[in-house]
Coordinates of C-alpha atoms in Angstrom, one line a residue:
M1 CA 3.4 22.2 -15.5
A2 CA 5.1 23.3 -12.2
S3 CA 3.6 22.2 -9.0
V4 CA 1.0 24.4 -7.3
T5 CA 1.8 26.0 -3.9
S6 CA -0.9 24.9 -1.5
L7 CA -2.8 27.5 0.4
S8 CA -1.4 26.3 3.7
D9 CA 2.2 26.7 2.4
S10 CA 1.3 30.3 1.2
V11 CA -0.2 31.1 4.6
Q12 CA 2.9 29.6 6.2
Q13 CA 5.2 31.9 4.1
H14 CA 3.1 35.0 5.0
L15 CA 3.2 34.2 8.7
A16 CA 6.9 33.4 8.6
S17 CA 7.6 36.9 7.0
A18 CA 5.5 38.7 9.6
L19 CA 7.1 36.7 12.5
S20 CA 10.7 37.5 11.5
A21 CA 9.8 41.2 10.9
T22 CA 8.3 41.4 14.4
L23 CA 10.9 39.2 16.2
P24 CA 14.1 38.9 14.1
E25 CA 15.4 36.1 16.3
A26 CA 12.3 34.1 15.3
A27 CA 13.4 33.8 11.6
G28 CA 12.8 30.3 10.4
A29 CA 10.5 29.4 13.3
D30 CA 7.5 27.2 12.6
P31 CA 4.2 29.1 13.1
L32 CA 2.5 25.7 13.8
L33 CA -0.3 26.1 11.3
R34 CA -3.2 23.6 11.2
R35 CA -6.8 23.4 10.0
S36 CA -9.3 24.7 12.6
D37 CA -13.0 24.6 13.4
R38 CA -12.9 28.3 14.5
A39 CA -11.4 29.6 11.2
D40 CA -9.8 28.1 8.0
F41 CA -6.4 27.8 9.8
Q42 CA -5.1 28.4 13.2
A43 CA -1.4 29.2 14.1
N44 CA -0.3 28.2 17.6
G45 CA 3.5 28.8 17.3
I46 CA 3.5 32.3 18.9
L47 CA 3.0 31.0 22.5
A48 CA 6.3 29.1 22.4
L49 CA 8.1 32.1 20.8
A50 CA 6.7 34.5 23.4
K51 CA 7.8 32.3 26.2
K52 CA 11.3 32.1 24.7
A53 CA 11.5 35.9 24.2
K54 CA 9.9 36.6 27.6
A55 CA 7.1 38.5 25.9
N56 CA 3.4 38.7 26.4
P57 CA 2.0 36.2 23.9
R58 CA -1.2 38.1 23.1
E59 CA 0.8 41.4 22.6
L60 CA 3.3 39.6 20.3
A61 CA 0.5 38.0 18.3
T62 CA -1.1 41.5 17.9
Q63 CA 2.2 42.8 16.5
V64 CA 2.5 39.9 14.1
V65 CA -1.0 40.4 12.9
S66 CA -0.2 44.1 12.1
R67 CA 2.6 42.9 9.8
V68 CA 0.6 40.1 8.0
V69 CA -0.1 41.1 4.4
T70 CA -3.8 40.5 3.6
G71 CA -5.6 40.5 0.3
D72 CA -4.7 37.9 -2.3
V73 CA -4.4 34.9 -0.1
I74 CA -5.3 35.9 3.5
K75 CA -8.6 37.7 3.8
D76 CA -8.5 38.2 7.6
V77 CA -6.4 37.3 10.6
E78 CA -7.3 37.9 14.2
V79 CA -5.8 37.1 17.6
S80 CA -7.7 34.5 19.7
G81 CA -7.3 33.4 23.3
P82 CA -3.8 33.7 24.8
G83 CA -2.1 34.3 21.4
F84 CA -3.5 32.0 18.7
L85 CA -4.0 33.4 15.3
N86 CA -7.2 32.6 13.4
I87 CA -6.8 32.9 9.7
T88 CA -9.5 33.2 7.0
I89 CA -8.6 32.5 3.4
A90 CA -9.9 34.7 0.6
D91 CA -12.5 33.0 -1.6
R92 CA -10.6 34.2 -4.7
A93 CA -7.5 32.4 -3.5
I94 CA -9.4 29.1 -2.9
T95 CA -10.9 29.0 -6.4
G96 CA -7.7 30.3 -8.0
N97 CA -5.6 27.7 -6.5
L98 CA -8.0 24.9 -7.5
A99 CA -8.1 26.4 -11.0
A100 CA -4.3 26.1 -11.2
R101 CA -4.5 22.4 -10.1
Y102 CA -7.3 21.7 -12.6
A103 CA -5.2 23.2 -15.4
D104 CA -2.3 20.8 -14.7
E105 CA -1.8 19.2 -18.1
A106 CA 0.1 16.2 -16.6
G107 CA -3.1 15.3 -14.7
R108 CA -1.3 15.4 -11.4
L109 CA -3.5 18.1 -9.9
G110 CA -0.4 20.2 -9.1
V111 CA 1.1 17.5 -6.9
P112 CA 4.9 18.0 -6.9
Y113 CA 7.5 15.3 -7.3
A114 CA 9.8 14.6 -4.3
E115 CA 12.8 17.0 -4.2
Q116 CA 15.3 14.2 -3.8
P117 CA 13.9 10.9 -5.1
G118 CA 15.9 7.8 -4.5
T119 CA 15.6 4.1 -5.2
T120 CA 13.3 1.9 -3.0
V121 CA 13.2 -1.9 -3.3
I122 CA 9.9 -3.0 -2.0
D123 CA 9.4 -6.6 -1.0
Y124 CA 5.7 -7.5 -1.0
A125 CA 3.1 -10.1 -2.2
Q126 CA 5.1 -13.2 -1.3
P127 CA 3.2 -16.4 -2.1
N128 CA 4.7 -19.9 -1.9
V129 CA 5.2 -22.2 -4.8
A130 CA 2.9 -25.2 -4.9
K131 CA 0.7 -23.8 -2.1
E132 CA -2.7 -22.1 -2.1
M133 CA -2.8 -18.4 -1.4
H134 CA -4.9 -17.7 1.7
V135 CA -6.3 -14.7 3.5
G136 CA -2.9 -14.1 5.2
H137 CA -1.4 -13.2 1.8
L138 CA -4.0 -10.4 1.2
R139 CA -2.5 -7.6 3.3
S140 CA 1.1 -7.8 2.0
A141 CA -0.2 -7.6 -1.6
V142 CA -2.8 -4.8 -1.1
I143 CA -0.6 -2.6 1.2
G144 CA 2.5 -3.2 -0.9
D145 CA 0.8 -2.4 -4.2
S146 CA -0.6 0.9 -2.8
V147 CA 2.8 2.0 -1.4
V148 CA 4.3 1.2 -4.8
Q149 CA 1.7 3.5 -6.5
L150 CA 2.3 6.3 -3.9
L151 CA 6.1 6.2 -4.2
E152 CA 6.1 6.1 -8.0
F153 CA 3.6 9.0 -8.1
T154 CA 6.0 11.1 -6.0
G155 CA 8.9 10.3 -8.4
E156 CA 10.7 7.6 -6.5
N157 CA 12.5 4.9 -8.5
V158 CA 10.7 1.8 -7.3
V159 CA 12.0 -1.8 -7.8
R160 CA 9.4 -4.4 -7.0
R161 CA 10.4 -7.7 -5.5
H162 CA 8.1 -10.7 -4.8
H163 CA 10.2 -13.0 -2.7
I164 CA 8.4 -16.3 -3.2
G165 CA 9.0 -19.5 -1.3
D166 CA 10.4 -21.8 -4.1
W167 CA 13.2 -23.8 -2.4
G168 CA 13.7 -26.3 0.3
T169 CA 12.7 -29.8 1.6
Q170 CA 9.2 -30.0 0.2
F171 CA 10.4 -29.7 -3.3
G172 CA 12.5 -32.8 -3.1
M173 CA 9.3 -34.7 -2.2
L174 CA 7.3 -33.1 -5.1
I175 CA 10.0 -33.5 -7.7
Q176 CA 10.6 -37.1 -6.9
Y177 CA 6.9 -37.9 -7.0
L178 CA 6.5 -36.1 -10.4
D179 CA 9.6 -37.9 -11.7
E180 CA 7.9 -41.2 -10.8
H181 CA 4.5 -40.1 -12.1
P182 CA 5.6 -38.0 -15.2
H183 CA 2.1 -37.4 -16.7
E184 CA 0.6 -35.6 -13.6
L185 CA 1.3 -32.1 -15.0
D186 CA 1.0 -32.9 -18.8
H187 CA -0.7 -29.9 -20.3
K188 CA 0.2 -26.7 -22.1
E189 CA 0.3 -23.6 -19.8
S190 CA -1.9 -21.7 -22.2
E191 CA -4.7 -24.2 -21.8
V192 CA -4.9 -24.2 -18.0
S193 CA -6.7 -21.7 -15.8
G194 CA -5.3 -20.5 -12.4
E195 CA -7.9 -22.6 -10.6
E196 CA -6.9 -25.7 -12.5
A197 CA -3.2 -25.1 -12.0
M198 CA -3.8 -24.8 -8.2
S199 CA -6.0 -27.9 -8.2
N200 CA -3.3 -29.9 -10.0
L201 CA -0.6 -28.7 -7.5
D202 CA -2.8 -29.4 -4.5
R203 CA -3.7 -32.9 -5.7
L204 CA 0.0 -33.6 -6.5
Y205 CA 1.2 -32.3 -3.1
K206 CA -1.3 -34.5 -1.2
A207 CA -0.4 -37.6 -3.2
A208 CA 3.4 -36.9 -2.7
R209 CA 2.9 -36.3 1.0
K210 CA 0.9 -39.5 1.5
L211 CA 3.6 -41.5 -0.2
F212 CA 6.4 -39.7 1.7
D213 CA 4.7 -40.5 5.0
A214 CA 4.0 -44.2 4.1
D215 CA 7.1 -45.3 2.1
E216 CA 10.5 -45.1 3.8
E217 CA 12.3 -45.8 0.5
F218 CA 10.4 -43.0 -1.3
K219 CA 11.3 -40.7 1.6
T220 CA 15.0 -41.5 1.2
R221 CA 14.8 -40.8 -2.6
A222 CA 13.0 -37.5 -2.0
R223 CA 15.6 -36.3 0.5
R224 CA 18.3 -37.2 -2.0
R225 CA 16.5 -35.0 -4.5
V226 CA 16.8 -32.0 -2.2
V227 CA 20.6 -32.4 -2.4
D228 CA 20.4 -32.7 -6.2
L229 CA 18.3 -29.6 -6.4
Q230 CA 20.7 -27.5 -4.3
A231 CA 23.6 -28.9 -6.3
G232 CA 22.0 -27.7 -9.5
D233 CA 21.3 -31.1 -11.2
E234 CA 19.8 -30.2 -14.6
H235 CA 17.1 -32.8 -14.6
T236 CA 16.0 -32.0 -11.1
L237 CA 16.0 -28.2 -11.8
A238 CA 13.8 -28.8 -14.9
M239 CA 11.3 -30.7 -12.8
W240 CA 11.4 -27.9 -10.2
Q241 CA 10.8 -25.3 -12.9
K242 CA 7.5 -27.1 -13.8
F243 CA 6.2 -26.5 -10.3
V244 CA 7.3 -22.8 -10.4
D245 CA 5.6 -22.3 -13.8
E246 CA 2.4 -24.1 -12.7
S247 CA 2.3 -21.9 -9.5
K248 CA 2.8 -18.7 -11.5
I249 CA -0.3 -19.5 -13.6
Y250 CA -2.2 -19.6 -10.4
F251 CA -0.5 -16.6 -8.8
F252 CA -1.1 -14.4 -11.8
S253 CA -4.8 -15.4 -11.9
V254 CA -5.3 -14.4 -8.2
F255 CA -3.4 -11.1 -8.6
E256 CA -5.3 -10.4 -11.8
K257 CA -8.5 -10.8 -9.7
L258 CA -7.1 -8.4 -7.2
D259 CA -6.6 -6.0 -10.1
M260 CA -2.8 -5.8 -9.4
E261 CA 0.1 -5.9 -11.8
I262 CA 2.6 -8.5 -10.9
R263 CA 5.4 -8.8 -13.4
D264 CA 7.3 -12.0 -14.0
A265 CA 10.7 -10.1 -13.9
D266 CA 9.9 -8.9 -10.4
I267 CA 9.4 -12.4 -9.0
V268 CA 12.7 -13.4 -7.4
G269 CA 12.3 -16.4 -5.1
E270 CA 14.6 -17.9 -2.6
S271 CA 16.3 -19.8 -5.4
G272 CA 17.3 -16.5 -6.9
Y273 CA 19.9 -16.0 -4.1
N274 CA 21.1 -19.6 -4.0
D275 CA 24.5 -18.8 -5.6
M276 CA 25.2 -16.0 -3.0
L277 CA 24.6 -18.0 0.2
A278 CA 28.1 -19.5 0.6
E279 CA 29.7 -16.1 0.0
T280 CA 27.3 -14.3 2.5
C281 CA 28.3 -16.8 5.2
R282 CA 32.0 -16.4 4.4
L283 CA 31.8 -12.6 4.6
L284 CA 30.0 -12.7 7.9
E285 CA 32.4 -15.3 9.4
E286 CA 35.5 -13.6 8.2
S287 CA 34.4 -10.2 9.5
G288 CA 33.6 -11.7 12.9
V289 CA 29.9 -10.7 12.6
A290 CA 28.9 -14.4 12.7
V291 CA 30.6 -17.1 14.8
R292 CA 30.4 -20.9 14.8
S293 CA 28.4 -22.3 17.7
E294 CA 27.8 -26.1 18.0
G295 CA 28.6 -26.4 14.3
A296 CA 26.1 -23.7 13.2
L297 CA 27.0 -20.2 11.9
C298 CA 25.3 -17.8 14.3
V299 CA 25.0 -14.1 15.0
F300 CA 24.3 -13.2 18.7
F301 CA 22.6 -10.1 20.2
E302 CA 23.0 -9.0 23.8
D303 CA 19.5 -7.5 23.9
I304 CA 17.6 -10.5 22.4
K305 CA 17.1 -13.3 24.8
G306 CA 14.8 -16.3 25.0
P307 CA 12.4 -17.3 27.8
D308 CA 15.4 -19.0 29.6
G309 CA 17.3 -15.8 29.6
N310 CA 19.9 -17.0 27.1
P311 CA 20.7 -15.1 24.0
V312 CA 18.7 -16.1 20.9
P313 CA 21.0 -16.3 17.9
L314 CA 20.2 -15.7 14.2
I315 CA 21.2 -19.0 12.6
V316 CA 22.7 -18.2 9.1
Q317 CA 23.9 -21.7 8.4
K318 CA 22.8 -24.9 10.1
S319 CA 25.2 -27.4 11.6
D320 CA 24.5 -29.8 8.7
G321 CA 25.6 -27.1 6.2
G322 CA 22.0 -26.2 5.1
Y323 CA 20.9 -22.6 4.9
G324 CA 17.8 -21.0 6.5
Y325 CA 15.7 -17.9 5.8
A326 CA 18.4 -15.7 7.4
A327 CA 21.0 -16.6 4.8
T328 CA 18.6 -15.9 1.9
D329 CA 17.3 -12.6 3.4
L330 CA 20.9 -11.4 4.0
S331 CA 21.9 -12.3 0.5
A332 CA 18.9 -10.5 -0.8
I333 CA 20.0 -7.4 1.1
R334 CA 23.4 -7.6 -0.5
D335 CA 21.8 -7.9 -3.9
R336 CA 19.5 -5.0 -3.4
V337 CA 22.1 -2.7 -2.0
F338 CA 25.1 -3.5 -4.3
N339 CA 23.4 -4.5 -7.5
L340 CA 20.1 -2.6 -7.5
K341 CA 21.7 0.4 -5.8
A342 CA 18.8 0.9 -3.3
N343 CA 18.7 3.7 -0.8
T344 CA 15.7 2.1 1.0
L345 CA 14.7 -1.5 1.5
L346 CA 11.1 -1.8 2.4
Y347 CA 9.6 -5.1 3.5
V348 CA 5.8 -5.4 3.7
V349 CA 5.7 -8.4 6.0
D350 CA 3.5 -9.8 8.8
A351 CA 4.2 -8.2 12.2
R352 CA 4.9 -11.7 13.6
Q353 CA 8.2 -11.6 11.6
A354 CA 9.4 -8.5 13.5
L355 CA 12.1 -10.2 15.6
H356 CA 13.5 -12.1 12.5
F357 CA 13.8 -8.8 10.5
R358 CA 15.2 -6.9 13.5
M359 CA 18.0 -9.5 13.7
V360 CA 18.6 -9.6 10.0
F361 CA 18.8 -5.8 9.7
E362 CA 21.1 -5.6 12.7
T363 CA 23.4 -8.3 11.2
A364 CA 23.5 -6.4 7.8
R365 CA 24.4 -3.2 9.7
R366 CA 27.2 -4.9 11.5
A367 CA 28.5 -6.2 8.2
G368 CA 28.4 -2.7 6.7
W369 CA 25.7 -3.6 4.1
L370 CA 23.3 -1.2 5.7
N371 CA 24.5 2.2 6.8
D372 CA 23.5 5.9 7.0
D373 CA 23.0 5.9 3.2
V374 CA 20.9 2.8 3.1
T375 CA 18.0 2.1 5.4
A376 CA 15.9 -1.1 5.8
V377 CA 12.3 -0.8 7.1
Q378 CA 9.7 -3.5 7.9
L379 CA 6.3 -2.2 7.2
A380 CA 4.7 -4.6 9.6
F381 CA 1.0 -5.4 9.3
G382 CA -1.5 -6.9 11.6
T383 CA -3.8 -9.9 11.3
V384 CA -7.1 -10.3 9.3
L385 CA -9.8 -11.2 11.8
G386 CA -13.2 -12.6 11.4
K387 CA -16.4 -10.9 12.6
D388 CA -15.9 -12.5 16.0
G389 CA -12.5 -10.8 16.4
K390 CA -10.5 -14.0 16.2
P391 CA -8.1 -15.0 13.4
F392 CA -10.1 -15.5 10.2
K393 CA -10.9 -19.2 9.7
T394 CA -13.5 -21.4 7.9
R395 CA -16.2 -23.1 10.0
E396 CA -14.0 -26.2 9.9
G397 CA -11.1 -24.2 11.4
E398 CA -9.2 -24.1 8.1
T399 CA -7.4 -21.1 6.7
V400 CA -9.6 -19.2 4.3
R401 CA -8.6 -19.5 0.6
L402 CA -8.0 -16.0 -0.8
V403 CA -9.7 -16.7 -4.1
D404 CA -12.9 -17.8 -2.3
L405 CA -12.9 -14.6 -0.3
L406 CA -12.5 -12.4 -3.4
D407 CA -15.3 -14.3 -5.3
E408 CA -17.7 -13.8 -2.4
A409 CA -16.9 -10.0 -2.3
I410 CA -17.5 -9.8 -6.0
D411 CA -20.9 -11.7 -5.6
R412 CA -22.0 -9.4 -2.8
A413 CA -21.0 -6.2 -4.7
S414 CA -22.7 -7.4 -7.8
A415 CA -25.9 -7.8 -5.9
V416 CA -25.6 -4.2 -4.6
V417 CA -24.8 -2.9 -8.1
R418 CA -27.7 -4.8 -9.6
E419 CA -30.1 -3.4 -7.0
K420 CA -29.1 0.2 -7.9
A421 CA -28.4 -0.3 -11.6
Q422 CA -30.8 1.6 -13.9
D423 CA -29.4 1.3 -17.4
L424 CA -26.6 -1.2 -17.0
S425 CA -26.4 -4.5 -19.0
E426 CA -25.6 -7.8 -17.3
E427 CA -22.0 -7.6 -18.7
E428 CA -21.6 -4.1 -17.2
I429 CA -23.1 -5.2 -13.9
A430 CA -20.5 -8.0 -13.7
E431 CA -17.7 -5.6 -14.6
R432 CA -18.8 -3.1 -12.0
G433 CA -19.4 -5.8 -9.5
A434 CA -15.8 -6.9 -9.7
Q435 CA -14.5 -3.3 -9.4
V436 CA -16.8 -2.6 -6.4
G437 CA -16.1 -5.9 -4.7
I438 CA -12.3 -5.9 -5.1
G439 CA -12.3 -2.2 -4.2
A440 CA -14.3 -2.9 -1.0
V441 CA -11.8 -5.6 0.1
K442 CA -8.8 -3.3 -0.6
Y443 CA -10.3 -0.2 1.0
A444 CA -11.2 -2.1 4.2
D445 CA -7.6 -3.1 4.5
L446 CA -6.0 0.2 3.5
S447 CA -8.3 2.4 5.6
T448 CA -6.9 0.6 8.6
S449 CA -3.4 1.5 9.9
A450 CA -1.2 -1.3 8.6
N451 CA 0.1 -2.3 12.1
R452 CA -3.4 -2.9 13.4
D453 CA -5.5 -6.0 13.1
Y454 CA -8.8 -5.5 11.2
K455 CA -12.1 -7.4 11.0
F456 CA -13.1 -8.8 7.6
D457 CA -16.8 -8.0 7.4
L458 CA -18.2 -8.2 3.9
D459 CA -21.6 -6.8 4.9
Q460 CA -19.9 -3.6 6.1
M461 CA -17.4 -3.5 3.2
V462 CA -20.0 -3.4 0.5
S463 CA -22.3 -0.9 2.4
L464 CA -23.3 2.3 0.7
N465 CA -23.1 4.1 4.0
G466 CA -20.1 4.8 6.1
D467 CA -16.4 4.7 5.5
T468 CA -16.3 2.2 2.5
S469 CA -15.0 2.3 -1.0
V470 CA -18.5 1.9 -2.3
Y471 CA -19.4 5.2 -0.7
L472 CA -16.5 6.9 -2.5
Q473 CA -17.2 5.1 -5.8
Y474 CA -20.8 6.3 -5.7
A475 CA -19.7 9.9 -5.0
Y476 CA -17.6 9.7 -8.1
A477 CA -20.3 8.1 -10.2
R478 CA -22.8 10.8 -9.0
I479 CA -20.5 13.5 -10.2
Q480 CA -20.1 11.9 -13.6
S481 CA -23.9 11.8 -13.9
I482 CA -24.2 15.5 -13.1
L483 CA -21.5 16.4 -15.6
R484 CA -23.3 14.4 -18.3
K485 CA -26.6 16.1 -17.4
A486 CA -24.9 19.5 -17.8
G487 CA -24.7 18.9 -21.6
E488 CA -23.1 21.8 -23.3
V489 CA -22.4 23.7 -20.1
R490 CA -18.8 23.1 -19.2
P491 CA -17.0 23.4 -15.8
A492 CA -15.2 26.7 -15.4
A493 CA -13.6 28.4 -12.4
H494 CA -14.9 31.9 -11.5
P495 CA -12.6 33.3 -8.8
E496 CA -14.6 36.5 -8.6
L497 CA -17.6 34.7 -7.0
D498 CA -18.2 34.5 -3.3
L499 CA -18.3 30.9 -2.0
A500 CA -20.9 29.3 0.3
D501 CA -19.6 27.7 3.5
A502 CA -20.0 24.2 1.9
E503 CA -18.1 25.3 -1.2
R504 CA -15.3 26.8 0.9
A505 CA -14.9 23.6 3.1
L506 CA -14.8 21.4 0.0
G507 CA -12.3 23.7 -1.8
L508 CA -9.9 23.9 1.2
H509 CA -9.9 20.2 1.5
L510 CA -9.3 19.7 -2.2
D511 CA -6.3 22.0 -2.0
S512 CA -4.7 19.7 0.7
F513 CA -4.5 16.7 -1.6
A514 CA -0.8 17.2 -2.4
E515 CA 0.2 17.4 1.2
T516 CA -1.8 14.2 2.0
V517 CA -0.1 12.3 -0.8
R518 CA 3.3 13.5 0.3
E519 CA 2.6 12.4 3.9
A520 CA 1.2 9.0 2.9
A521 CA 4.1 8.3 0.7
T522 CA 6.8 9.5 3.1
E523 CA 5.3 7.5 6.0
Y524 CA 4.2 4.4 3.9
A525 CA 0.7 5.1 5.2
P526 CA -2.0 4.5 2.7
H527 CA -4.6 4.8 5.5
K528 CA -4.0 8.5 5.7
L529 CA -4.9 8.9 2.0
A530 CA -8.0 6.7 2.5
A531 CA -9.1 9.0 5.4
Y532 CA -8.6 12.0 3.3
L533 CA -10.7 10.6 0.5
Y534 CA -13.5 9.6 2.8
Q535 CA -13.6 13.1 4.2
L536 CA -13.5 14.5 0.6
A537 CA -16.6 12.4 -0.3
S538 CA -18.4 13.5 2.9
L539 CA -17.7 17.2 2.2
Y540 CA -18.9 16.7 -1.4
T541 CA -22.1 15.1 -0.2
S542 CA -22.6 18.2 2.1
F543 CA -21.9 20.5 -0.8
Y544 CA -24.3 18.6 -3.1
D545 CA -27.1 18.8 -0.5
K546 CA -26.7 22.5 0.2
C547 CA -25.6 24.0 -3.1
P548 CA -27.7 23.4 -6.2
V549 CA -25.3 22.8 -9.2
L550 CA -27.3 22.8 -12.4
K551 CA -30.0 25.0 -10.9
A552 CA -27.6 27.5 -9.3
E553 CA -28.7 31.2 -9.5
T554 CA -26.4 32.4 -12.3
P555 CA -24.7 30.9 -15.3
A556 CA -21.3 31.7 -13.7
Q557 CA -22.3 30.0 -10.5
V558 CA -23.4 26.9 -12.5
E559 CA -20.0 26.7 -14.2
N560 CA -18.1 27.3 -11.0
R561 CA -20.1 24.5 -9.1
L562 CA -19.6 22.2 -12.1
F563 CA -15.9 23.0 -11.8
L564 CA -15.9 22.1 -8.1
C565 CA -17.7 18.8 -9.0
D566 CA -15.2 18.0 -11.7
I567 CA -12.0 18.7 -9.6
T568 CA -13.6 16.6 -6.8
A569 CA -14.1 13.7 -9.2
R570 CA -10.5 14.0 -10.6
T571 CA -9.1 14.0 -7.0
L572 CA -11.2 11.0 -6.1
H573 CA -10.2 9.2 -9.2
Q574 CA -6.5 9.9 -8.7
G575 CA -6.6 9.2 -5.0
M576 CA -8.4 5.9 -5.4
A577 CA -6.0 4.9 -8.2
L578 CA -3.1 5.4 -5.7
L579 CA -5.0 2.9 -3.4
G580 CA -5.3 0.5 -6.4
I581 CA -9.1 1.0 -6.6
R582 CA -11.2 1.6 -9.7
T583 CA -13.8 4.4 -10.0
P584 CA -16.5 3.4 -12.5
E585 CA -18.2 6.2 -14.4
K586 CA -21.6 4.7 -13.8
L587 CA -23.0 2.6 -10.9

């Protein structure tokens, strides 16, 4: 089915026609339409046009109004103040537009695909091999997953990349220890849980570190192993692969708990670019983008200086011949641009990495790998804070394990579900508890603008009141309950009916879903979709309080209000799915 033209777009077209008929030189001008408390929409663009044409804005507005076609879409338009236009939409148009969205067989609610989709490579959810995932890994995963859903829904070709830390000095230590204690990881992958896998790795890491610090001969052997690893020694690589496989068991268990799909093929760690590093350095040096300084290969920037006032370089290759993060990140850019044919490179990475990525992107631009056809963006996110407003730590001052956080959220949510549950089994309470708990964590993150810090407060997150996912999930479950109680009576749109104020407010907001999705996807801003959904649930609550559904005055009104209920539920369901959050039928 073709996409549905939103009411705001229809009004925009009507106003644009009236404007150009009144003032030919205003053809193509933006009427500056927005939602208003004084009417359904307000247009403010005439003031600027009148100033340009040296006309009286109120007189110009009156002339425009005389040329606006009213009837099907616009019920009434009047001049307000110094030349604003207040526009009221016809009830028939509101219900008719929603009926067209409801009839979308593709289930997209009439949301259009992007006119010119491209290919976006999105780098998110970046854990480290042989290390626990902590609260700092939460935001990259949750924000990245929602942006993936939004972009794919608008028709973008999305390539996911999880750039895991799987290379470097610590692996020499781990590999050498495992080589000398070969039975430490003896088990079949299918027999071990994610928790056990992490416990094994954690125990192994501590034992290896203890020996590394205490035994100089072991330390020498471990450092030799790093050289063997980077040189591609088969036995060393096989040992390294054991660590990667063990870590993946753990990663997948955590991401599964987060209700996220992480595919093995999308995991490309630092090691995946190892064969490109030397060539990346050669290309940068030969083009003059990078220069040798005290034996290291560096890129300098006039506008980036350290505390001493001297330029801070991006070190691509160290003086001992080793490669740092910059070489890997630049090689990844080459791979994503030239092999994956990306138009956009999107990095969902902690704001504290901003300087590093600014230098990497500028280096890639100087090298010609990024240009007007390929853009790189860091979607920088802030820090997760505790209730006290300080970085989130345990009482002992340790970093909080992500899995502990998620388990506690599920426990808290399960208690809320159990308290409200009427006819749910223990198995259903556990299932709903997981959906509500994980949804609560995700929504708290996504309802905050990515670049801001936010407080992790589980009491608030699982509250039934306020801007929480639980509030939205209960709104959805309440609608499903009403639809079940309706029995044989089916939802049906009746455009001929007049609408109550609460119905009109709900209908107009429902019609703006497509615009919100487009804006959230274009700006990589899931928080804008979250704000829309919270307002939708609030408007539905007002409608539910003021407009009896099953006890409405006429059979047609019952059907129409059931229709408003159902399209609200479908919009909540689709919107929450784009945030990566489940909407249970019963709570």
